[in-house]
Amino acid sequence: MVREPLSPAQVRAGQRLGGLLRAARAGREPAAVARAAAISPETLRKIEVGRIPSPSFGTVVGLCDALGLDLAEVAEVWRGDAELSAAG
């Protein structure tokens, strides 16, 4: 199965998500956040820099739990309905 390339809009959504997660992590050790979200530190890094612009739902839920973020607010940022600054 060949994966279709992501659209520019999907890439931008991933960048918004990554920026939000980076800001929410705010100095916490990536390894500790990743462990709390049940993902690898490398996966967290890739999401934060936008290399995984569409992580699985379970991954996003785990990150929201680990970082104390509201899932609905994260979805708004991902969709572009909210500014990054509003999430902090």
mmCIF file with all atom_site columns, C-alpha atoms in Angstrom:
data_model
loop_
_atom_site.group_PDB
_atom_site.id
_atom_site.type_symbol
_atom_site.label_atom_id
_atom_site.label_alt_id
_atom_site.label_comp_id
_atom_site.label_asym_id
_atom_site.label_entity_id
_atom_site.label_seq_id
_atom_site.pdbx_PDB_ins_code
_atom_site.Cartn_x
_atom_site.Cartn_y
_atom_site.Cartn_z
_atom_site.occupancy
_atom_site.B_iso_or_equiv
_atom_site.pdbx_formal_charge
_atom_site.auth_seq_id
_atom_site.auth_comp_id
_atom_site.auth_asym_id
_atom_site.auth_atom_id
_atom_site.pdbx_PDB_model_num
ATOM 1  C CA . MET A 1 1  ? 0.000   0.000  0.000  1.00 0.00 ? 1  MET A CA 1
ATOM 2  C CA . VAL A 1 2  ? 1.401   3.367  -1.018 1.00 0.00 ? 2  VAL A CA 1
ATOM 3  C CA . ARG A 1 3  ? 0.700   6.292  1.267  1.00 0.00 ? 3  ARG A CA 1
ATOM 4  C CA . GLU A 1 4  ? -0.583  9.407  -0.441 1.00 0.00 ? 4  GLU A CA 1
ATOM 5  C CA . PRO A 1 5  ? 1.553   12.486 0.171  1.00 0.00 ? 5  PRO A CA 1
ATOM 6  C CA . LEU A 1 6  ? 0.151   14.937 2.660  1.00 0.00 ? 6  LEU A CA 1
ATOM 7  C CA . SER A 1 7  ? -1.380  18.125 1.346  1.00 0.00 ? 7  SER A CA 1
ATOM 8  C CA . PRO A 1 8  ? 0.158   21.479 2.262  1.00 0.00 ? 8  PRO A CA 1
ATOM 9  C CA . ALA A 1 9  ? -2.809  22.061 4.585  1.00 0.00 ? 9  ALA A CA 1
ATOM 10 C CA . GLN A 1 10 ? -2.125  18.781 6.397  1.00 0.00 ? 10 GLN A CA 1
ATOM 11 C CA . VAL A 1 11 ? 1.542   19.697 6.768  1.00 0.00 ? 11 VAL A CA 1
ATOM 12 C CA . ARG A 1 12 ? 0.617   23.112 8.229  1.00 0.00 ? 12 ARG A CA 1
ATOM 13 C CA . ALA A 1 13 ? -1.805  21.409 10.645 1.00 0.00 ? 13 ALA A CA 1
ATOM 14 C CA . GLY A 1 14 ? 1.021   19.163 11.826 1.00 0.00 ? 14 GLY A CA 1
ATOM 15 C CA . GLN A 1 15 ? 3.294   22.161 12.286 1.00 0.00 ? 15 GLN A CA 1
ATOM 16 C CA . ARG A 1 16 ? 0.634   23.901 14.388 1.00 0.00 ? 16 ARG A CA 1
ATOM 17 C CA . LEU A 1 17 ? 0.215   20.760 16.495 1.00 0.00 ? 17 LEU A CA 1
ATOM 18 C CA . GLY A 1 18 ? 3.960   20.390 16.962 1.00 0.00 ? 18 GLY A CA 1
ATOM 19 C CA . GLY A 1 19 ? 4.332   24.011 17.988 1.00 0.00 ? 19 GLY A CA 1
ATOM 20 C CA . LEU A 1 20 ? 1.530   23.714 20.505 1.00 0.00 ? 20 LEU A CA 1
ATOM 21 C CA . LEU A 1 21 ? 3.044   20.584 22.043 1.00 0.00 ? 21 LEU A CA 1
ATOM 22 C CA . ARG A 1 22 ? 6.516   22.150 22.212 1.00 0.00 ? 22 ARG A CA 1
ATOM 23 C CA . ALA A 1 23 ? 5.086   25.210 23.948 1.00 0.00 ? 23 ALA A CA 1
ATOM 24 C CA . ALA A 1 24 ? 3.043   23.079 26.361 1.00 0.00 ? 24 ALA A CA 1
ATOM 25 C CA . ARG A 1 25 ? 6.100   20.987 27.241 1.00 0.00 ? 25 ARG A CA 1
ATOM 26 C CA . ALA A 1 26 ? 7.832   24.268 28.280 1.00 0.00 ? 26 ALA A CA 1
ATOM 27 C CA . GLY A 1 27 ? 11.087  23.027 29.710 1.00 0.00 ? 27 GLY A CA 1
ATOM 28 C CA . ARG A 1 28 ? 9.936   19.597 30.799 1.00 0.00 ? 28 ARG A CA 1
ATOM 29 C CA . GLU A 1 29 ? 12.255  16.821 29.740 1.00 0.00 ? 29 GLU A CA 1
ATOM 30 C CA . PRO A 1 30 ? 11.115  15.284 26.446 1.00 0.00 ? 30 PRO A CA 1
ATOM 31 C CA . ALA A 1 31 ? 11.832  11.763 27.731 1.00 0.00 ? 31 ALA A CA 1
ATOM 32 C CA . ALA A 1 32 ? 9.559   12.259 30.746 1.00 0.00 ? 32 ALA A CA 1
ATOM 33 C CA . VAL A 1 33 ? 6.723   13.660 28.618 1.00 0.00 ? 33 VAL A CA 1
ATOM 34 C CA . ALA A 1 34 ? 7.129   10.850 26.080 1.00 0.00 ? 34 ALA A CA 1
ATOM 35 C CA . ARG A 1 35 ? 7.101   8.214  28.825 1.00 0.00 ? 35 ARG A CA 1
ATOM 36 C CA . ALA A 1 36 ? 3.930   9.740  30.326 1.00 0.00 ? 36 ALA A CA 1
ATOM 37 C CA . ALA A 1 37 ? 2.299   9.684  26.873 1.00 0.00 ? 37 ALA A CA 1
ATOM 38 C CA . ALA A 1 38 ? 3.446   6.082  26.224 1.00 0.00 ? 38 ALA A CA 1
ATOM 39 C CA . ILE A 1 39 ? 5.453   7.043  23.144 1.00 0.00 ? 39 ILE A CA 1
ATOM 40 C CA . SER A 1 40 ? 9.158   7.154  22.400 1.00 0.00 ? 40 SER A CA 1
ATOM 41 C CA . PRO A 1 41 ? 11.144  10.365 22.819 1.00 0.00 ? 41 PRO A CA 1
ATOM 42 C CA . GLU A 1 42 ? 11.973  10.136 19.105 1.00 0.00 ? 42 GLU A CA 1
ATOM 43 C CA . THR A 1 43 ? 8.273   10.069 18.220 1.00 0.00 ? 43 THR A CA 1
ATOM 44 C CA . LEU A 1 44 ? 7.679   13.122 20.409 1.00 0.00 ? 44 LEU A CA 1
ATOM 45 C CA . ARG A 1 45 ? 10.573  14.929 18.721 1.00 0.00 ? 45 ARG A CA 1
ATOM 46 C CA . LYS A 1 46 ? 9.243   14.100 15.251 1.00 0.00 ? 46 LYS A CA 1
ATOM 47 C CA . ILE A 1 47 ? 5.756   15.329 16.154 1.00 0.00 ? 47 ILE A CA 1
ATOM 48 C CA . GLU A 1 48 ? 7.123   18.536 17.670 1.00 0.00 ? 48 GLU A CA 1
ATOM 49 C CA . VAL A 1 49 ? 9.146   19.389 14.548 1.00 0.00 ? 49 VAL A CA 1
ATOM 50 C CA . GLY A 1 50 ? 6.345   18.412 12.171 1.00 0.00 ? 50 GLY A CA 1
ATOM 51 C CA . ARG A 1 51 ? 7.913   15.253 10.726 1.00 0.00 ? 51 ARG A CA 1
ATOM 52 C CA . ILE A 1 52 ? 4.830   13.331 11.892 1.00 0.00 ? 52 ILE A CA 1
ATOM 53 C CA . PRO A 1 53 ? 2.120   15.819 10.943 1.00 0.00 ? 53 PRO A CA 1
ATOM 54 C CA . SER A 1 54 ? -0.772  13.445 11.533 1.00 0.00 ? 54 SER A CA 1
ATOM 55 C CA . PRO A 1 55 ? -0.046  11.297 14.610 1.00 0.00 ? 55 PRO A CA 1
ATOM 56 C CA . SER A 1 56 ? -2.552  8.682  15.660 1.00 0.00 ? 56 SER A CA 1
ATOM 57 C CA . PHE A 1 57 ? -5.509  9.672  17.788 1.00 0.00 ? 57 PHE A CA 1
ATOM 58 C CA . GLY A 1 58 ? -4.235  7.606  20.704 1.00 0.00 ? 58 GLY A CA 1
ATOM 59 C CA . THR A 1 59 ? -0.889  9.373  20.541 1.00 0.00 ? 59 THR A CA 1
ATOM 60 C CA . VAL A 1 60 ? -2.566  12.788 20.606 1.00 0.00 ? 60 VAL A CA 1
ATOM 61 C CA . VAL A 1 61 ? -4.777  11.754 23.542 1.00 0.00 ? 61 VAL A CA 1
ATOM 62 C CA . GLY A 1 62 ? -1.724  10.469 25.430 1.00 0.00 ? 62 GLY A CA 1
ATOM 63 C CA . LEU A 1 63 ? 0.138   13.718 24.796 1.00 0.00 ? 63 LEU A CA 1
ATOM 64 C CA . CYS A 1 64 ? -2.855  15.772 25.920 1.00 0.00 ? 64 CYS A CA 1
ATOM 65 C CA . ASP A 1 65 ? -3.029  13.757 29.138 1.00 0.00 ? 65 ASP A CA 1
ATOM 66 C CA . ALA A 1 66 ? 0.730   14.026 29.724 1.00 0.00 ? 66 ALA A CA 1
ATOM 67 C CA . LEU A 1 67 ? 0.776   17.774 29.113 1.00 0.00 ? 67 LEU A CA 1
ATOM 68 C CA . GLY A 1 68 ? -2.538  18.686 30.734 1.00 0.00 ? 68 GLY A CA 1
ATOM 69 C CA . LEU A 1 69 ? -4.037  19.911 27.463 1.00 0.00 ? 69 LEU A CA 1
ATOM 70 C CA . ASP A 1 70 ? -7.707  19.888 26.552 1.00 0.00 ? 70 ASP A CA 1
ATOM 71 C CA . LEU A 1 71 ? -8.217  17.617 23.542 1.00 0.00 ? 71 LEU A CA 1
ATOM 72 C CA . ALA A 1 72 ? -10.880 19.891 22.027 1.00 0.00 ? 72 ALA A CA 1
ATOM 73 C CA . GLU A 1 73 ? -8.552  22.905 22.240 1.00 0.00 ? 73 GLU A CA 1
ATOM 74 C CA . VAL A 1 74 ? -5.726  20.920 20.641 1.00 0.00 ? 74 VAL A CA 1
ATOM 75 C CA . ALA A 1 75 ? -8.093  19.947 17.833 1.00 0.00 ? 75 ALA A CA 1
ATOM 76 C CA . GLU A 1 76 ? -8.958  23.616 17.295 1.00 0.00 ? 76 GLU A CA 1
ATOM 77 C CA . VAL A 1 77 ? -5.276  24.491 16.935 1.00 0.00 ? 77 VAL A CA 1
ATOM 78 C CA . TRP A 1 78 ? -4.717  21.542 14.582 1.00 0.00 ? 78 TRP A CA 1
ATOM 79 C CA . ARG A 1 79 ? -7.658  22.668 12.436 1.00 0.00 ? 79 ARG A CA 1
ATOM 80 C CA . GLY A 1 80 ? -6.428  26.255 12.485 1.00 0.00 ? 80 GLY A CA 1
ATOM 81 C CA . ASP A 1 81 ? -9.459  27.510 14.447 1.00 0.00 ? 81 ASP A CA 1
ATOM 82 C CA . ALA A 1 82 ? -7.311  28.857 17.278 1.00 0.00 ? 82 ALA A CA 1
ATOM 83 C CA . GLU A 1 83 ? -4.030  30.703 17.495 1.00 0.00 ? 83 GLU A CA 1
ATOM 84 C CA . LEU A 1 84 ? -1.027  29.024 19.104 1.00 0.00 ? 84 LEU A CA 1
ATOM 85 C CA . SER A 1 85 ? -0.816  31.778 21.691 1.00 0.00 ? 85 SER A CA 1
ATOM 86 C CA . ALA A 1 86 ? -4.343  30.991 22.873 1.00 0.00 ? 86 ALA A CA 1
ATOM 87 C CA . ALA A 1 87 ? -3.251  27.485 23.894 1.00 0.00 ? 87 ALA A CA 1
ATOM 88 C CA . GLY A 1 88 ? -0.707  28.649 26.467 1.00 0.00 ? 88 GLY A CA 1
#
